[in-house]
Amino acid sequence: MEPVHGDEYLRRIAAFIRLNEKGLAEAGFQRRRRQRTTTAQPSAFNPVGWFIPTDVHQPPPPRPVTFAIDTHRLFYILMRIESLGIDVGSLDVTVDNPAKPMHYTHIDIGSAPDKSETLSLASFRSSLSAVSGLSLGASWWGRPEQQSIDAELKYIYSSFTKIPALLLKAPGPKVIVELQDDPPNRSALPLDAFKNLLSLEIVDIDPRTLLGWDRLAESLRSLTIKRSGLEDVADIFIGAVLDDQARRDGSLDDQRSRQIPRRQRSWMASVPEGDEEVSAMPEHSVLPSPTSALSPYKWGLLKHLSLADNALTFLPTDTFPYLVTITHLDLSSNLLVSVPHGLSVLHNLVSLNLSDNMIDSVLGIYTHLGQVLYLNLSGNRLESICGLERLMALERVDLRFNHIDESAEVGRLATLANIGEVWIEGNPLTEIEDNYRIACFDFFHKEGRTISLDGIAPTFYERRGLTPVALEQTSSARDVPIPASPPIVPIGPGKSKGNPGMATSAATAPKTALSLSAGTRTTSLAVSGKAKKRKAKRVVDLNGGEHVFPPGSRQTALPPVAALETPCSASTSPQRWSALSADQQRRSYSVFEPPDSSVGRRGDSDLREGELYRARIEALRTDMGDGWLKVFSQSQVEDNSR
């Protein structure tokens, strides 16, 4: 690609900033805006309010625009601003052993350029002060006169001091003409010009090649580092801060270089036995030791931290005590095999992203995380999520593309009170179980909760397949009403020999029974109203007599033929049971009326006559043999003729 001239590039940058001033100002750390209430209506008595429109809508806020630039072009701009006498930081610090290349790697197959008249980077910087005010003007071509380069540089610097968000990326193939032959491939890039920076994103750059971390640690709210080649994040959060602070104070011995240590990786070849002791120790770094004391004001405003895609295998526990204000942490696309232990000190952590790692167990995750609300564990090696059920504040969990093969594992989350979203797409259970959605919804339905699975709430047919929830059982402490049983009354007076007390109590029992019977009859008559008129009963005696009983009387004697029936059969005959009235049947369950004493004496005499009659038949059967029935019938005919 053809290189760009420096002055032309500066004018483009100035024009871009002028066009997107409002968007660049809105690109900082997003804050919640108060929703404005409806404006008050103008008074009807104010004539001025008649001409003021009330339906004017305010324009929406401008779209945030992040200022993105590569390191080579930013270095060129800072070099031109420095030529005006403005302090932008030291541009003479060199970096040794960076984890990422500081130049654009390419292969030039064309002819070698002629370098006979080119200037080195140092010579170009020294000549900028002499030609900075030179301008050929544009009136020669009939165009309106443009601002001078110095004015554009001052405007760019003024904008840099106000820009809240910055995106730094690796240099690209399109370079500036002045840096084409001598690019700043080893020069550290100072960020002192960005005095109000709130959000910083670094992509494909080793952050240790940047200067000014001592001031950035006091102002940043959001920090993103991607594909940086970092092995230990403590080199940035502790080491680089102390190094830049010592460089600014003048207490650093070597002010012109920053040496980055190169640690031995696990994939490096084995070292021979003779050099084992020498190679085991990494090179010493100019960076201070991470165990050095760090000011409590450093990283005190940081809320969002992203260390995604850095191939991190561990996170040092010495770093997290300085990052306790973090609410959102992104550790995705690394090489972590377990949940970092240092996360237990992040008491304000709300959202944690551990996706695309190599985590195979979350058994003790509740000891490392506190009140986290959103947890992303997608793209790991989880077969069981035992341990997540103890994160009581969890509201959203992402388990996609793991190795979960049972819906019962998802059911572990049903006990969480605030759970609302669960993502399980890409797990083996979605292919093994046919109705895995209904099975998962059923676990939460039994606990009285409704969730969305993979972003979709249960459909009508899925709700029909849920198990109905049984009603709660009655508490054992609640008193169950028990119907009162009727009083038990003895049937009749009992004869006791030798215990006069029992005889006395038995004698008083009939009076109580009679009083209860009378009270029951009175109550039944009062309820039923007017009693029905009954007909007089007529009983024909087989011996030739007739007996007429009034409606309210009782039969006291049985005919001789009825004496052959046993008392049990007479009392249980269906005709007699059906003859009882409904009122008498109800009274028979609660009150037992004792029989009259006169009826008892007549019943004893009838019993004796029956026994004599039976003895007579037995004697006749013994004397006459098989012909006793014929003799018995003749004797009966003779008795009737008399």
Short mmCIF file of C-alpha atoms in Angstrom, two decimals, residues 6-180:
data_model
loop_
_atom_site.label_atom_id
_atom_site.label_comp_id
_atom_site.label_asym_id
_atom_site.label_seq_id
_atom_site.Cartn_x
_atom_site.Cartn_y
_atom_site.Cartn_z
CA GLY A 6 2.49 13.30 7.39
CA ASP A 7 0.78 16.69 6.90
CA GLU A 8 -2.07 15.12 4.98
CA TYR A 9 -2.58 12.55 7.71
CA LEU A 10 -2.62 15.23 10.43
CA ARG A 11 -5.31 17.18 8.60
CA ARG A 12 -7.39 14.03 8.26
CA ILE A 13 -7.13 13.33 11.98
CA ALA A 14 -8.11 16.92 12.83
CA ALA A 15 -11.10 16.76 10.46
CA PHE A 16 -12.23 13.44 11.96
CA ILE A 17 -12.07 14.83 15.50
CA ARG A 18 -14.05 17.96 14.53
CA LEU A 19 -16.73 15.86 12.86
CA ASN A 20 -17.13 13.44 15.83
CA GLU A 21 -16.52 15.68 18.82
CA LYS A 22 -19.79 14.78 20.56
CA GLY A 23 -19.44 11.08 19.84
CA LEU A 24 -15.88 11.02 21.15
CA ALA A 25 -17.02 12.73 24.34
CA GLU A 26 -19.71 10.08 24.88
CA ALA A 27 -17.36 7.10 24.42
CA GLY A 28 -16.09 7.04 27.98
CA PHE A 29 -17.26 4.84 30.80
CA GLN A 30 -21.01 4.60 30.31
CA ARG A 31 -23.00 6.10 33.11
CA ARG A 32 -26.66 5.74 33.80
CA ARG A 33 -28.62 8.75 32.69
CA ARG A 34 -31.66 9.97 34.50
CA GLN A 35 -34.82 9.75 32.51
CA ARG A 36 -36.25 13.20 32.14
CA THR A 37 -39.85 13.55 33.11
CA THR A 38 -42.41 15.25 30.92
CA THR A 39 -42.06 18.98 30.83
CA ALA A 40 -44.66 21.08 32.57
CA GLN A 41 -47.41 22.45 30.37
CA PRO A 42 -47.37 26.24 29.92
CA SER A 43 -50.06 28.17 31.69
CA ALA A 44 -53.14 29.05 29.67
CA PHE A 45 -53.09 32.55 31.14
CA ASN A 46 -49.58 33.22 29.80
CA PRO A 47 -49.80 34.56 26.22
CA VAL A 48 -46.16 33.66 25.60
CA GLY A 49 -46.94 29.96 26.16
CA TRP A 50 -49.49 29.99 23.35
CA PHE A 51 -46.72 30.16 20.76
CA ILE A 52 -44.34 27.65 22.39
CA PRO A 53 -44.75 24.11 20.99
CA THR A 54 -45.18 21.49 23.71
CA ASP A 55 -44.55 18.40 21.57
CA VAL A 56 -40.90 19.14 20.75
CA HIS A 57 -38.83 15.99 21.30
CA GLN A 58 -35.22 16.24 22.36
CA PRO A 59 -32.74 14.66 19.96
CA PRO A 60 -31.22 11.35 21.11
CA PRO A 61 -27.69 11.44 22.50
CA PRO A 62 -24.93 10.96 19.92
CA ARG A 63 -23.56 7.51 19.26
CA PRO A 64 -20.34 6.86 21.18
CA VAL A 65 -17.22 6.86 19.02
CA THR A 66 -13.94 5.40 20.29
CA PHE A 67 -10.77 7.00 19.04
CA ALA A 68 -8.77 4.14 17.44
CA ILE A 69 -5.20 4.47 16.26
CA ASP A 70 -2.13 2.28 15.83
CA THR A 71 1.09 2.78 17.75
CA HIS A 72 3.22 4.05 14.84
CA ARG A 73 0.80 6.79 13.84
CA LEU A 74 0.27 7.86 17.42
CA PHE A 75 4.01 8.01 17.89
CA TYR A 76 4.28 10.26 14.81
CA ILE A 77 1.56 12.61 16.11
CA LEU A 78 3.23 12.85 19.53
CA MET A 79 6.57 13.48 17.82
CA ARG A 80 5.08 16.38 15.84
CA ILE A 81 3.40 17.81 18.95
CA GLU A 82 6.70 17.61 20.86
CA SER A 83 8.33 19.73 18.13
CA LEU A 84 6.03 22.59 19.21
CA GLY A 85 7.51 22.54 22.70
CA ILE A 86 4.60 20.68 24.31
CA ASP A 87 5.48 17.97 26.83
CA VAL A 88 3.97 14.65 25.81
CA GLY A 89 6.29 12.37 27.78
CA SER A 90 9.58 10.75 26.99
CA LEU A 91 9.92 9.39 23.45
CA ASP A 92 13.47 8.11 23.95
CA VAL A 93 12.74 5.01 26.09
CA THR A 94 13.52 1.77 24.31
CA VAL A 95 11.95 -1.62 25.04
CA ASP A 96 13.85 -4.88 25.20
CA ASN A 97 12.27 -8.31 24.68
CA PRO A 98 8.66 -7.32 23.99
CA ALA A 99 6.16 -10.16 23.96
CA LYS A 100 4.64 -8.85 20.73
CA PRO A 101 6.46 -7.36 17.72
CA MET A 102 6.26 -3.57 17.66
CA HIS A 103 6.25 -3.31 13.87
CA TYR A 104 4.23 -4.60 10.97
CA THR A 105 5.79 -7.81 9.66
CA HIS A 106 5.76 -8.09 5.88
CA ILE A 107 7.86 -9.39 3.01
CA ASP A 108 8.87 -6.88 0.33
CA ILE A 109 9.58 -8.65 -2.97
CA GLY A 110 10.14 -5.43 -4.90
CA SER A 111 13.37 -3.58 -5.54
CA ALA A 112 15.21 -2.15 -2.59
CA PRO A 113 14.38 1.52 -1.99
CA ASP A 114 17.01 4.19 -2.41
CA LYS A 115 18.09 5.36 1.04
CA SER A 116 20.74 7.81 -0.08
CA GLU A 117 18.75 10.90 0.76
CA THR A 118 16.53 9.60 3.60
CA LEU A 119 16.81 10.95 7.12
CA SER A 120 16.92 8.88 10.28
CA LEU A 121 14.20 9.19 12.90
CA ALA A 122 16.41 11.29 15.17
CA SER A 123 17.37 13.64 12.32
CA PHE A 124 13.74 13.99 11.28
CA ARG A 125 12.69 14.92 14.82
CA SER A 126 15.40 17.57 15.05
CA SER A 127 14.37 19.15 11.77
CA LEU A 128 10.69 19.38 12.64
CA SER A 129 11.15 22.45 14.81
CA ALA A 130 12.65 24.39 11.87
CA VAL A 131 9.93 23.57 9.35
CA SER A 132 6.90 23.32 11.63
CA GLY A 133 5.70 26.80 10.74
CA LEU A 134 6.32 26.54 7.04
CA SER A 135 3.18 26.51 4.91
CA LEU A 136 2.91 26.84 1.17
CA GLY A 137 -0.65 28.09 1.33
CA ALA A 138 -3.63 27.00 -0.75
CA SER A 139 -4.63 30.23 -2.46
CA TRP A 140 -2.39 29.34 -5.36
CA TRP A 141 -4.91 26.67 -6.40
CA GLY A 142 -8.00 28.79 -5.79
CA ARG A 143 -9.13 26.89 -2.63
CA PRO A 144 -9.96 28.52 0.68
CA GLU A 145 -6.93 28.88 2.88
CA GLN A 146 -6.54 26.01 5.35
CA GLN A 147 -5.31 26.25 8.89
CA SER A 148 -1.63 25.82 9.47
CA ILE A 149 -0.18 22.51 10.58
CA ASP A 150 0.79 24.00 13.92
CA ALA A 151 -2.81 25.03 14.57
CA GLU A 152 -3.98 21.55 13.63
CA LEU A 153 -1.43 19.98 15.98
CA LYS A 154 -2.52 22.19 18.87
CA TYR A 155 -6.14 21.26 18.22
CA ILE A 156 -5.25 17.56 18.13
CA TYR A 157 -3.33 17.84 21.40
CA SER A 158 -6.20 19.72 23.02
CA SER A 159 -8.54 16.91 21.91
CA PHE A 160 -6.17 14.25 23.26
CA THR A 161 -6.35 15.80 26.73
CA LYS A 162 -10.16 15.48 26.67
CA ILE A 163 -10.72 12.13 24.92
CA PRO A 164 -12.23 9.64 27.44
CA ALA A 165 -11.76 6.40 25.42
CA LEU A 166 -8.78 5.13 23.42
CA LEU A 167 -8.21 1.99 21.34
CA LEU A 168 -4.58 1.12 20.58
CA LYS A 169 -3.77 -1.54 18.02
CA ALA A 170 -0.73 -2.93 16.28
CA PRO A 171 0.68 -1.02 13.30
CA GLY A 172 -0.74 -1.82 9.89
CA PRO A 173 0.71 -1.99 6.40
CA LYS A 174 -0.08 1.62 5.56
CA VAL A 175 2.66 3.78 7.05
CA ILE A 176 3.61 7.43 6.99
CA VAL A 177 6.27 8.56 4.53
CA GLU A 178 8.46 10.13 7.20
CA LEU A 179 8.56 6.82 9.18
CA GLN A 180 8.74 4.44 6.25
#
